[in-house]
Coordinates of C-alpha atoms and ligand atoms in Angstrom, one line a residue:
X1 CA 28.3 -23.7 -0.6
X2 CA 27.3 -22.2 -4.1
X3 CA 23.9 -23.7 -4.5
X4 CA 23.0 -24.3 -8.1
X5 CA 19.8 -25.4 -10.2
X6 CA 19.6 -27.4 -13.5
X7 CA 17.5 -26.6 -16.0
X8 CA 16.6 -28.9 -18.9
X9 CA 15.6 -27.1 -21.9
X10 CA 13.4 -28.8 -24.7
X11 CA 15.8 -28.6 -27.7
X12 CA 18.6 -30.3 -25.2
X13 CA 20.2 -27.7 -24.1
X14 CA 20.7 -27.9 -20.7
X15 CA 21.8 -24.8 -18.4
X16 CA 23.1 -24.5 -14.5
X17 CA 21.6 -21.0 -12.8
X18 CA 23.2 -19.6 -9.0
X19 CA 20.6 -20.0 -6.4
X20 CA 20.3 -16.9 -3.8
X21 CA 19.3 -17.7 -0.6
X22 CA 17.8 -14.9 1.6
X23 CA 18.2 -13.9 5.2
X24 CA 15.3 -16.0 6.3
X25 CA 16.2 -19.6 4.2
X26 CA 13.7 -17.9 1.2
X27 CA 15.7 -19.6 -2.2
X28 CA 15.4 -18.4 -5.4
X29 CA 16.5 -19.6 -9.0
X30 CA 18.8 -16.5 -10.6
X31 CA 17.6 -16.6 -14.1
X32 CA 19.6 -13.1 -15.0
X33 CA 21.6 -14.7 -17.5
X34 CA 19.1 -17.6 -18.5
X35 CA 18.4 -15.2 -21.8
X36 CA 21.9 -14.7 -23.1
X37 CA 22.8 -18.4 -21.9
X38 CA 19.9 -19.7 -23.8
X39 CA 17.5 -17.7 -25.7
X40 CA 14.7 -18.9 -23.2
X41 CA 12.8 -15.9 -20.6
X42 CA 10.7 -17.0 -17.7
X43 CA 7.3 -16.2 -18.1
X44 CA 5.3 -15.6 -14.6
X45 CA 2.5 -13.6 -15.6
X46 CA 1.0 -11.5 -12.0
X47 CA 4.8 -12.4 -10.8
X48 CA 3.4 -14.4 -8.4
X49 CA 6.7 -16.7 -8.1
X50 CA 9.0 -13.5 -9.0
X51 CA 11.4 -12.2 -6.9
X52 CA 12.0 -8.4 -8.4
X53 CA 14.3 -7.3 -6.0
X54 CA 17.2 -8.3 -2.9
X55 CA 15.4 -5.8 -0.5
X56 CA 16.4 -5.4 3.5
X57 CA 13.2 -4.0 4.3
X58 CA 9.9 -6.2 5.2
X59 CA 9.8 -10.0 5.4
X60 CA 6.3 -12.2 4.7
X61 CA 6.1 -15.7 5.6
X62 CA 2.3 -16.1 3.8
X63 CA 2.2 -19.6 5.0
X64 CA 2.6 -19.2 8.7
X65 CA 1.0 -15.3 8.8
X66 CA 4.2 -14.0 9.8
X67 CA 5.1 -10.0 8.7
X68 CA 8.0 -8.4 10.2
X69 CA 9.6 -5.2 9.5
X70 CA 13.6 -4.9 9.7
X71 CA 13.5 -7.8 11.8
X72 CA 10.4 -7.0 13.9
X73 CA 7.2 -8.9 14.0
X74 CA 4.2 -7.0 13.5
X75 CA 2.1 -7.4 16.3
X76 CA 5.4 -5.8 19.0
X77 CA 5.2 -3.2 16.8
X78 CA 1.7 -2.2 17.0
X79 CA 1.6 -2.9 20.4
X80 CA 4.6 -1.3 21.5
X81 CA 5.3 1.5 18.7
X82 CA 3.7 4.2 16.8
X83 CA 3.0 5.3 13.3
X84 CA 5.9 7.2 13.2
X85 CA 8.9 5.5 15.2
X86 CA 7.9 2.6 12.7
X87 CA 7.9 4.7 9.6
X88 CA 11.6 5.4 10.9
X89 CA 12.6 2.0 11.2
X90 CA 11.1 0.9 8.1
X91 CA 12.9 3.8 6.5
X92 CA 15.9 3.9 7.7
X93 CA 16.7 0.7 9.2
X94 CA 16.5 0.9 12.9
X95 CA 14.6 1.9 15.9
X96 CA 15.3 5.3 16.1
X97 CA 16.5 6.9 19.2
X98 CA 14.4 9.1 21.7
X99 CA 16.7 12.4 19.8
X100 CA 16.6 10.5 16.8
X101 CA 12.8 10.5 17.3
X102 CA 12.5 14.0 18.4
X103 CA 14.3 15.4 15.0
X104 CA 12.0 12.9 12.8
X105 CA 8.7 14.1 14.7
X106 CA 9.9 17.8 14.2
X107 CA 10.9 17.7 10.9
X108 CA 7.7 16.2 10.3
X109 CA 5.4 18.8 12.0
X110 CA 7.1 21.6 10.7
X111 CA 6.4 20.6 7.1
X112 CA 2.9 20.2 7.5
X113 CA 1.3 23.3 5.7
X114 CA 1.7 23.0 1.9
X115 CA 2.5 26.3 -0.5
X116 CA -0.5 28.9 -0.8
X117 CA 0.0 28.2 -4.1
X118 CA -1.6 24.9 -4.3
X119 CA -4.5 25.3 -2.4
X120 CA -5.7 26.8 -5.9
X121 CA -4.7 23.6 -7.6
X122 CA -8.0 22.2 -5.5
X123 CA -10.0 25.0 -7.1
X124 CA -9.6 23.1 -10.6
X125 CA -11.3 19.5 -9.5
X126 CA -15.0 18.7 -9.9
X127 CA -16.4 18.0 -7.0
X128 CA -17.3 14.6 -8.3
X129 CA -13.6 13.6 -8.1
X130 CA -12.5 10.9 -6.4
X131 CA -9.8 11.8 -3.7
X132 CA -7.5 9.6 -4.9
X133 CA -7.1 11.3 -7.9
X134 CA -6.5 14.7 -6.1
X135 CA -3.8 12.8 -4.2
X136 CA -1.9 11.3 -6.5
X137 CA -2.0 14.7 -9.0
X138 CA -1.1 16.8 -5.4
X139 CA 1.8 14.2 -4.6
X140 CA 3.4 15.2 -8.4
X141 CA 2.8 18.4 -8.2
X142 CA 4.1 19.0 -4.6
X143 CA 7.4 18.0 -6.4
X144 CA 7.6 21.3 -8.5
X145 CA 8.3 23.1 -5.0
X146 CA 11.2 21.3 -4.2
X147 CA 13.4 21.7 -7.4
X148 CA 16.3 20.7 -5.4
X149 CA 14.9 17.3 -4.6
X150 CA 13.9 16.5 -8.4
X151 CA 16.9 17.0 -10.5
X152 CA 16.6 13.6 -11.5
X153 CA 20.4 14.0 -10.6
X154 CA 20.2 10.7 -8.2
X155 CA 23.1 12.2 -6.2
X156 CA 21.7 15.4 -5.9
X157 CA 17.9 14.0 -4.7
X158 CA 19.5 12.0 -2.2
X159 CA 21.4 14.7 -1.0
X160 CA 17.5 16.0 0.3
X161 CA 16.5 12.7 1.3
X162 CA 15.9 13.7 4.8
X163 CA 14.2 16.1 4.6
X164 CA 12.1 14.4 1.5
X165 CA 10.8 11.9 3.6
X166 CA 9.8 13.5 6.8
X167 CA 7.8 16.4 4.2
X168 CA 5.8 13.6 1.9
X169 CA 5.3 11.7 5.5
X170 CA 3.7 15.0 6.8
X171 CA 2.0 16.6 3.2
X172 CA 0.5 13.4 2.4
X173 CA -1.5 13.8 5.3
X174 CA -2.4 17.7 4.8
X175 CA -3.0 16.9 1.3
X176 CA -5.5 14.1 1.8
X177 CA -7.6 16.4 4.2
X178 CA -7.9 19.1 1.8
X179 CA -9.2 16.8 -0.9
X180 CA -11.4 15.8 1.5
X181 CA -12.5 19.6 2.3
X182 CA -12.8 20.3 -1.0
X183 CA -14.7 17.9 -2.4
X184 CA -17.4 19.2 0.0
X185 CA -16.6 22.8 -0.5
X186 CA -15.6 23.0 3.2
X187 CA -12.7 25.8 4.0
X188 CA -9.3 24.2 4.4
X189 CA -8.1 24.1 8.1
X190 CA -4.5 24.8 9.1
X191 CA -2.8 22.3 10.6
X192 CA -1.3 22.7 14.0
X193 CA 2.0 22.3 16.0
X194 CA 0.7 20.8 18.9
X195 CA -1.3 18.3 17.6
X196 CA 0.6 14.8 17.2
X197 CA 0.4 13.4 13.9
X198 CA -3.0 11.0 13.8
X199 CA -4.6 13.8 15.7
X200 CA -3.5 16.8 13.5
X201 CA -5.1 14.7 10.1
X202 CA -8.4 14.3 12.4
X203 CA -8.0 18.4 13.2
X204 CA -7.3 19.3 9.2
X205 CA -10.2 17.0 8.0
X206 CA -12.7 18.0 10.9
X207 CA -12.1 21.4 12.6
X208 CA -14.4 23.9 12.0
X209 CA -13.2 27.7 12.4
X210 CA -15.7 28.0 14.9
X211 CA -15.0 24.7 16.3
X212 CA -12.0 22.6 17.0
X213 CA -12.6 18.9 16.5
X214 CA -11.0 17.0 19.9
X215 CA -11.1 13.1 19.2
X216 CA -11.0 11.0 22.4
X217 CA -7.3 9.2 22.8
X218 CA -9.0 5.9 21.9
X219 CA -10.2 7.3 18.3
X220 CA -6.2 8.8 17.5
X221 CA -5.0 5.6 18.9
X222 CA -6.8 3.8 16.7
X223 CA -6.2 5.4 13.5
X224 CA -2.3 5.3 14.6
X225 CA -2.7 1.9 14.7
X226 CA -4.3 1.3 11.2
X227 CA -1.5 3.7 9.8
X228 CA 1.2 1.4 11.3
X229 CA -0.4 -1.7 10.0
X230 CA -0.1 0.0 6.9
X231 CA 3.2 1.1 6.6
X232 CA 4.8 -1.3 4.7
X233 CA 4.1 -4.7 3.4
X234 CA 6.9 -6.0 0.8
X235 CA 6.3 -6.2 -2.8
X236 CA 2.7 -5.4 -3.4
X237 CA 1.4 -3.9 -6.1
X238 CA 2.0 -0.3 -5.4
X239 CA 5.2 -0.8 -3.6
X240 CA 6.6 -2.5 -6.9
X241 CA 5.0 0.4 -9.1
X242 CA 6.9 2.8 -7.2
X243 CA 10.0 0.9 -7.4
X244 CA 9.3 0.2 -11.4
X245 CA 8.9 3.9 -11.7
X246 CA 12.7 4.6 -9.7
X247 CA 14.0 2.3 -11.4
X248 CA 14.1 5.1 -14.5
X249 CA 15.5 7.8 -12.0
X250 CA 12.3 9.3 -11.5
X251 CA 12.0 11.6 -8.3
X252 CA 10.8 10.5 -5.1
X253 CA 7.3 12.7 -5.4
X254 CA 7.0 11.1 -9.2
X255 CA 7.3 7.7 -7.5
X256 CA 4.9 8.0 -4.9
X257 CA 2.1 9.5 -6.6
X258 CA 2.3 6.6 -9.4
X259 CA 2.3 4.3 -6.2
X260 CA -1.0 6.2 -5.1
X261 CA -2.8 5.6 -8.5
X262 CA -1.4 1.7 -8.2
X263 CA -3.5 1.7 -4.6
X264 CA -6.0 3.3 -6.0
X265 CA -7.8 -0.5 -7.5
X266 CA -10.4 -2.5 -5.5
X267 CA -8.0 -5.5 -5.8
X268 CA -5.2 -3.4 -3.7
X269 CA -6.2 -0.2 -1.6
X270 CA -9.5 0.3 -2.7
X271 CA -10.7 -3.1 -0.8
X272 CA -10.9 -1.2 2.8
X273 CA -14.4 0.7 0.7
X274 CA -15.5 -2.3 -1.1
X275 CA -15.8 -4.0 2.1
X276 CA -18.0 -1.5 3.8
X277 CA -20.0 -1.1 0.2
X278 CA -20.5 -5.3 0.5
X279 CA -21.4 -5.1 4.0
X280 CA -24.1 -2.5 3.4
X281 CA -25.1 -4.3 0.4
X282 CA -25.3 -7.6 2.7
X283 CA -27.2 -5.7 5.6
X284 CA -29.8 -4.2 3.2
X285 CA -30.7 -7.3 1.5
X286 CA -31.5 -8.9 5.3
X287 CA -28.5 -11.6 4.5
X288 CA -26.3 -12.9 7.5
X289 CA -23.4 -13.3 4.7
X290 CA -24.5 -16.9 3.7
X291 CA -25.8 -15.7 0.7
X292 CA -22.9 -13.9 -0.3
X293 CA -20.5 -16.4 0.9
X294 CA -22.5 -19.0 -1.8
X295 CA -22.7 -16.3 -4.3
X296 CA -18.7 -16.3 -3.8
X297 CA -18.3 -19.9 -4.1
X298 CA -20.4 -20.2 -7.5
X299 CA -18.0 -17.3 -8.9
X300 CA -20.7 -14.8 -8.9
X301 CA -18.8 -12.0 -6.5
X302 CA -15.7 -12.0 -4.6
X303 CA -15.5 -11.5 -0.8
X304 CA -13.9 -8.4 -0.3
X305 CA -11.3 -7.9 2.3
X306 CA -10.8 -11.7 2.1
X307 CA -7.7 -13.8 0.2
X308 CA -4.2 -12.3 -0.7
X309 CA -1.1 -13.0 -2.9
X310 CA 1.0 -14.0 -0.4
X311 CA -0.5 -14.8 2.9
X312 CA -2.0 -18.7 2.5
X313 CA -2.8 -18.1 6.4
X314 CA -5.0 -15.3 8.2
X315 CA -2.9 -11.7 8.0
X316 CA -1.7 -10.9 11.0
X317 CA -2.7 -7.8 10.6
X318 CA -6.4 -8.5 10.4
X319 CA -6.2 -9.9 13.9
X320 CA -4.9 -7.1 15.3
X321 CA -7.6 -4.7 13.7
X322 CA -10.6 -7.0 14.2
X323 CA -9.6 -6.9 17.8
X324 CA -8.6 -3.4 17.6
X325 CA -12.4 -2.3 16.0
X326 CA -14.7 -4.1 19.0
X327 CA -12.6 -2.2 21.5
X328 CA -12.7 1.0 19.5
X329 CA -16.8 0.7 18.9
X330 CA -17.1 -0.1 22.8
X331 CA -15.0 2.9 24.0
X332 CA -16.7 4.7 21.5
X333 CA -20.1 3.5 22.6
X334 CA -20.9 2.6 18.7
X335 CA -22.6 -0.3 18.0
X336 CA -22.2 -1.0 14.4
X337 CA -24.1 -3.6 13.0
X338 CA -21.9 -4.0 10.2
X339 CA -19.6 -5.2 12.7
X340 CA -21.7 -8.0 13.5
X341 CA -22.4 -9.2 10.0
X342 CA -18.3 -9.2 9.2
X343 CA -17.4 -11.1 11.9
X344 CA -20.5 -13.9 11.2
X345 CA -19.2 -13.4 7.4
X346 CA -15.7 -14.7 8.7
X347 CA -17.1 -17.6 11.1
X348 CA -19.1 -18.4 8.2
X349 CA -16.4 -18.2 5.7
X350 CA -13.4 -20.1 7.7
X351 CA -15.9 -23.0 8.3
X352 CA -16.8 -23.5 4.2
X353 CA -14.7 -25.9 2.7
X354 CA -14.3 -23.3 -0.5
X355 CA -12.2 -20.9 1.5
X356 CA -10.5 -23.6 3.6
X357 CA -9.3 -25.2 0.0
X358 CA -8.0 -21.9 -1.3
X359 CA -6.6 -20.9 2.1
X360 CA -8.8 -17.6 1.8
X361 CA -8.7 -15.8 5.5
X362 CA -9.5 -12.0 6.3
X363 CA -6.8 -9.7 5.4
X364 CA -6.3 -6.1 6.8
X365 CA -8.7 -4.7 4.8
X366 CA -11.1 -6.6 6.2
X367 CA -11.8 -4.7 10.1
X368 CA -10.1 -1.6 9.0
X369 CA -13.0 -0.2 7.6
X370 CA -15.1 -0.7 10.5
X371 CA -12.7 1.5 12.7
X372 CA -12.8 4.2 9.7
X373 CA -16.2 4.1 9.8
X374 CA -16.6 4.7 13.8
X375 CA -14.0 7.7 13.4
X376 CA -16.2 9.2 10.6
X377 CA -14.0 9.1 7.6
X378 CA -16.1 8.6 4.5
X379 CA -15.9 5.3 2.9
X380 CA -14.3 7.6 -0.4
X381 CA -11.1 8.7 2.1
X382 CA -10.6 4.7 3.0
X383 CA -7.9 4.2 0.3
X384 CA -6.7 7.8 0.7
X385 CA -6.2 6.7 4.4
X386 CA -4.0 3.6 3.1
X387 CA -2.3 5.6 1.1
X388 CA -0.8 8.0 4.4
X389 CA -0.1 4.9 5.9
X390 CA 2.0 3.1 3.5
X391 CA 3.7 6.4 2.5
X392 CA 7.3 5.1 4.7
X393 CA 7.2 2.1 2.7
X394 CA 7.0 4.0 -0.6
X395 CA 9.9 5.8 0.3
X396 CA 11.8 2.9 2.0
X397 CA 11.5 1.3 -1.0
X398 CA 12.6 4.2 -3.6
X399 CA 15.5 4.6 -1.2
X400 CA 16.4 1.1 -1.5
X401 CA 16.5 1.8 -5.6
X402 CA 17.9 5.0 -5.8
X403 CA 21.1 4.2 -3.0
X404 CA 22.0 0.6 -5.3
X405 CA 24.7 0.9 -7.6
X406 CA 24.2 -1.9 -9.1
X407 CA 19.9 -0.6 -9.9
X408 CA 19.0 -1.5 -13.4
X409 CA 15.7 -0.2 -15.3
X410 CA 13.3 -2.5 -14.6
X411 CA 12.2 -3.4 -17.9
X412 CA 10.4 -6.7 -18.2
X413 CA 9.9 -9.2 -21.5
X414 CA 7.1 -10.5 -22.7
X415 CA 5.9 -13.5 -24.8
X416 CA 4.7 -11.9 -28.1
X417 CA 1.3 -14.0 -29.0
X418 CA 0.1 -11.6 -31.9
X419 CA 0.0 -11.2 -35.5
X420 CA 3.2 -12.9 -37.1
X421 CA 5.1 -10.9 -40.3
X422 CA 3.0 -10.3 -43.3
X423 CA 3.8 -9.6 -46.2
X424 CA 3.4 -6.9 -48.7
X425 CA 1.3 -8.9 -51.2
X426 CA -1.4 -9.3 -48.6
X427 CA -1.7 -5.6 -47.8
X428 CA -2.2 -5.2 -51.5
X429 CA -4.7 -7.5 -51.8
X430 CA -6.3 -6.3 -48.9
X431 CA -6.4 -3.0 -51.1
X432 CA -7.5 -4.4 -54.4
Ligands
LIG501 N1 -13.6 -14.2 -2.6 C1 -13.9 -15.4 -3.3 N2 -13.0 -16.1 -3.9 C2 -11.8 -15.7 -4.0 C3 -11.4 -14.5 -3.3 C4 -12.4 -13.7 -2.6 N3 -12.0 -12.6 -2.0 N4 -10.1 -14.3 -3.5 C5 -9.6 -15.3 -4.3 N5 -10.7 -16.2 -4.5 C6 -10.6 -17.5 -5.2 C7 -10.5 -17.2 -6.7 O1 -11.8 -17.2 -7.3 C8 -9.7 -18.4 -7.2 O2 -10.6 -19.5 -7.2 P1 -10.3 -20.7 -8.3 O3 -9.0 -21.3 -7.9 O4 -11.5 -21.6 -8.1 O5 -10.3 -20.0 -9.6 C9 -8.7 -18.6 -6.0 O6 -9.4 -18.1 -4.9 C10 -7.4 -17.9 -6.2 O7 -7.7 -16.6 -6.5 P2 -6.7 -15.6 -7.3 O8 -7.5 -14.5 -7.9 O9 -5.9 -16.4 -8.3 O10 -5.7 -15.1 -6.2 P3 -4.7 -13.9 -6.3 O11 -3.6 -14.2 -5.5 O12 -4.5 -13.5 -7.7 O13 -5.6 -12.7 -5.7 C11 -6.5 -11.1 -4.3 C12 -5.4 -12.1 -4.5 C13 -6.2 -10.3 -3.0 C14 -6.5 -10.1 -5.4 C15 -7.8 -11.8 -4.2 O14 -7.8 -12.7 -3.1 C16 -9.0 -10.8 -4.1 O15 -9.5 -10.4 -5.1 N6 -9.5 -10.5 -2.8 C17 -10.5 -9.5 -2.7 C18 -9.9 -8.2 -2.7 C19 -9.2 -7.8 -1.5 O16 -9.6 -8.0 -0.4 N7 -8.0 -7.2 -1.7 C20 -7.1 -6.7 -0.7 C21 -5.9 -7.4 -0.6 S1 -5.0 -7.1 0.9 C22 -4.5 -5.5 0.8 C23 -3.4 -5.3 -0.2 O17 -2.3 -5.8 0.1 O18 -3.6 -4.6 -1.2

């Protein structure tokens, strides 16, 4: 049945619009041809009840903490998977099979050095940059090596998807350890064959040429495990830039790195840092997080790593992790007081009646710093480490624009509240 909604419109006018209604019951008003019915737009500013796109990929139910990706709920996933069979599915669709695996995995490791030629690029940054910077300008630049896969021919750069994906899956990770070496003027490290693909980032950003760096299973596992938490997650903020930027033709390395650079903000990426930065802060000033908690309430500072757009429950992600980082810490024979204080801060907050009313519960950035921290990635690489992580979403998500026929520029309206026409007279006066 076509399902229809009525709109009433303040001169009298009064119009029908189609309803769509998704895979999992979610409806939603089609207002495409509200403007030429009417004249009216919708105005939703922060898109918070915008739909922007039909996607297959990810579903969130916010209200009951439910994230699955084509079709699978989160916590199978990081139980069962790894980083990289789930990159495959959310990429392509499906589980992939053991050869299907095999091919993906080797594709992927042997892409993993970048062109001599850019390892001068790093030569050029202060060492007062901030590594997302370095990323996102590497993840443009790493473009200019693959002519063939930014023609801005859509055809033609799909014709390389393949082989697109498994290199920016692989680079981005090769890439975010040299920013990381160069920032402290530490030679870059090679990466290796052998080396599975959290272990290899650990090798690349810790390996000395005199010493190679061998994490316990437990650490790798771990920082497998934030990856996949991370590798998709709808319509957030850099998701949608990346999609915006497609949506003009724009290559799959020009998509991405603007997705980095939308990460980049403490409101979206940059929350796994300001978490450990407000948790020091906390631990300094001899505060068990009730005083922040009240500063929070009177408006003063937000909890970081708490609240989210769209889950109104706690992320199910941020369960996994915060179990995740005590059994990390204890096989790692870390104890972290920061730990401590975070998960008081949460009892703390989910008993106050100002988080309960807004529905504000932990979200994944929340623990993930924590298990970061253990591993010994400085609190500057946290978004960085986001950023690898939700790389198969990024690319899910251009694929998903550049394969529709039907893709249009996304080009939003607006609701123009400024000066109205003047008229010459008044400039004259203005002169006089
Ligand atoms: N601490 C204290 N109060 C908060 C917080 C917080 N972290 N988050 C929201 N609120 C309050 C806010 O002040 C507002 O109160 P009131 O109704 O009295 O004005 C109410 O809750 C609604 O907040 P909002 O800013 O309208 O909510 P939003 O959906 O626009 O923002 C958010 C979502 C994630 C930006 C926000 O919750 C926030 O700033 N959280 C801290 C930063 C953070 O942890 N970000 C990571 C998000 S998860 C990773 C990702 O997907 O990027």
């Amino acid at each position: 049945m076509d399902l229809k909604a009525s709109l009433q419109l303040p001169d009298g006018k009064s119009v029908d619009l189609p309803v769509l209604v998704g895979t999992e019951n979610e409806h939603a008003v089609d207002v495409r041809t509200l403007r030429d019915q009417t004249g009216y737009i919708t105005f939703d500013d922060g898109f918070a009840n915008t739909g922007s796109c039909i996607s297959d990929i990810s579903f969130i139910d916010g209200e009951k903490g439910i994230l699955r990706h084509r079709g699978y709920r989160i916590e199978d996933l990081a139980g069962e998977s790894i980083f990289l069979e789930t990159a495959y599915l959310i990429i392509y669709g499906e589980l992939p099979t053991s050869k299907q695996l095999s091919k993906f995995r080797g594709r992927i490791a042997s892409s993993a050095s970048v062109h001599e030629g850019m390892r001068l690029f790093f030569q050029g940054f202060p060492h007062t940059s901030h590594p997302m910077a370095i990323l996102s300008a590497m993840l443009n630049s790493l473009g200019c090596y693959y002519p063939e896969m930014t023609t801005h021919n859509r055809a033609k750069d799909l014709e390389h998807f393949d082989w697109g994906a498994a290199l920016l899956i692989s680079k981005v990770r090769t890439l975010a350890a040299m920013s990381y070496r160069a920032k402290r003027g530490l030679p870059f490290v090679y990466p290796r064959w052998d080396l599975r693909y959290a272990a290899n980032f650990l090798h690349m950003m810790f390996s000395e040429p005199y010493h190679d760096y061998n994490p316990k299973p437990e650490v790798t596992d771990a920082l497998d495990l934030i990856l996949l938490l991370h590798a998709d997650h709808e319509q957030n903020c850099s998701t949608s830039t990346v999609r915006m930027v497609a949506s003009s033709g724009a290559n799959l390395f020009a998509s991405v790195s603007a997705g980095v650079s939308a990460l980049w903000g403490p409101l979206h990426g940059g929350a796994n840092a300001a978490v450990i930065e407000m948790l020091e802060e906390i631990a300094a000033s001899g505060d068990d997080g009730r005083k922040a908690v009240e500063a929070a309430k009177k408006g003063e500072r937000r909890l970081m790593g708490f609240g989210h757009r769209v889950y109104k429950n706690y992320d199910p992600r941020a369960r996994i992790l915060g179990e995740a980082a005590k059994r990390v810490l204890t096989s790692m024979g870390i104890s972290d007081p920061l730990l401590g204080i975070a998960m008081h801060l949460e009892e703390v907050a989910l008993k106050d009646e100002y988080f309960v009313s807004r529905k504000l519960y932990p979200n994944v950035d929340f623990y993930s710093g924590i298990i970061l921290r253990a591993i010994g990635i400085p609190v500057d690489m946290f978004p960085v480490m986001f950023a690898i992580g939700r790389m198969p979403g990024w690319i899910a998500n251009w694929r998903e624009v550049a394969t529709n026929p039907k893709m249009k520029i996304h080009r939003p309206r607006q609701v123009y509240n400024g000066k109205t026409e003047r008229d010459y007279v008044a400039i004259e006066k203005r002169g006089e």
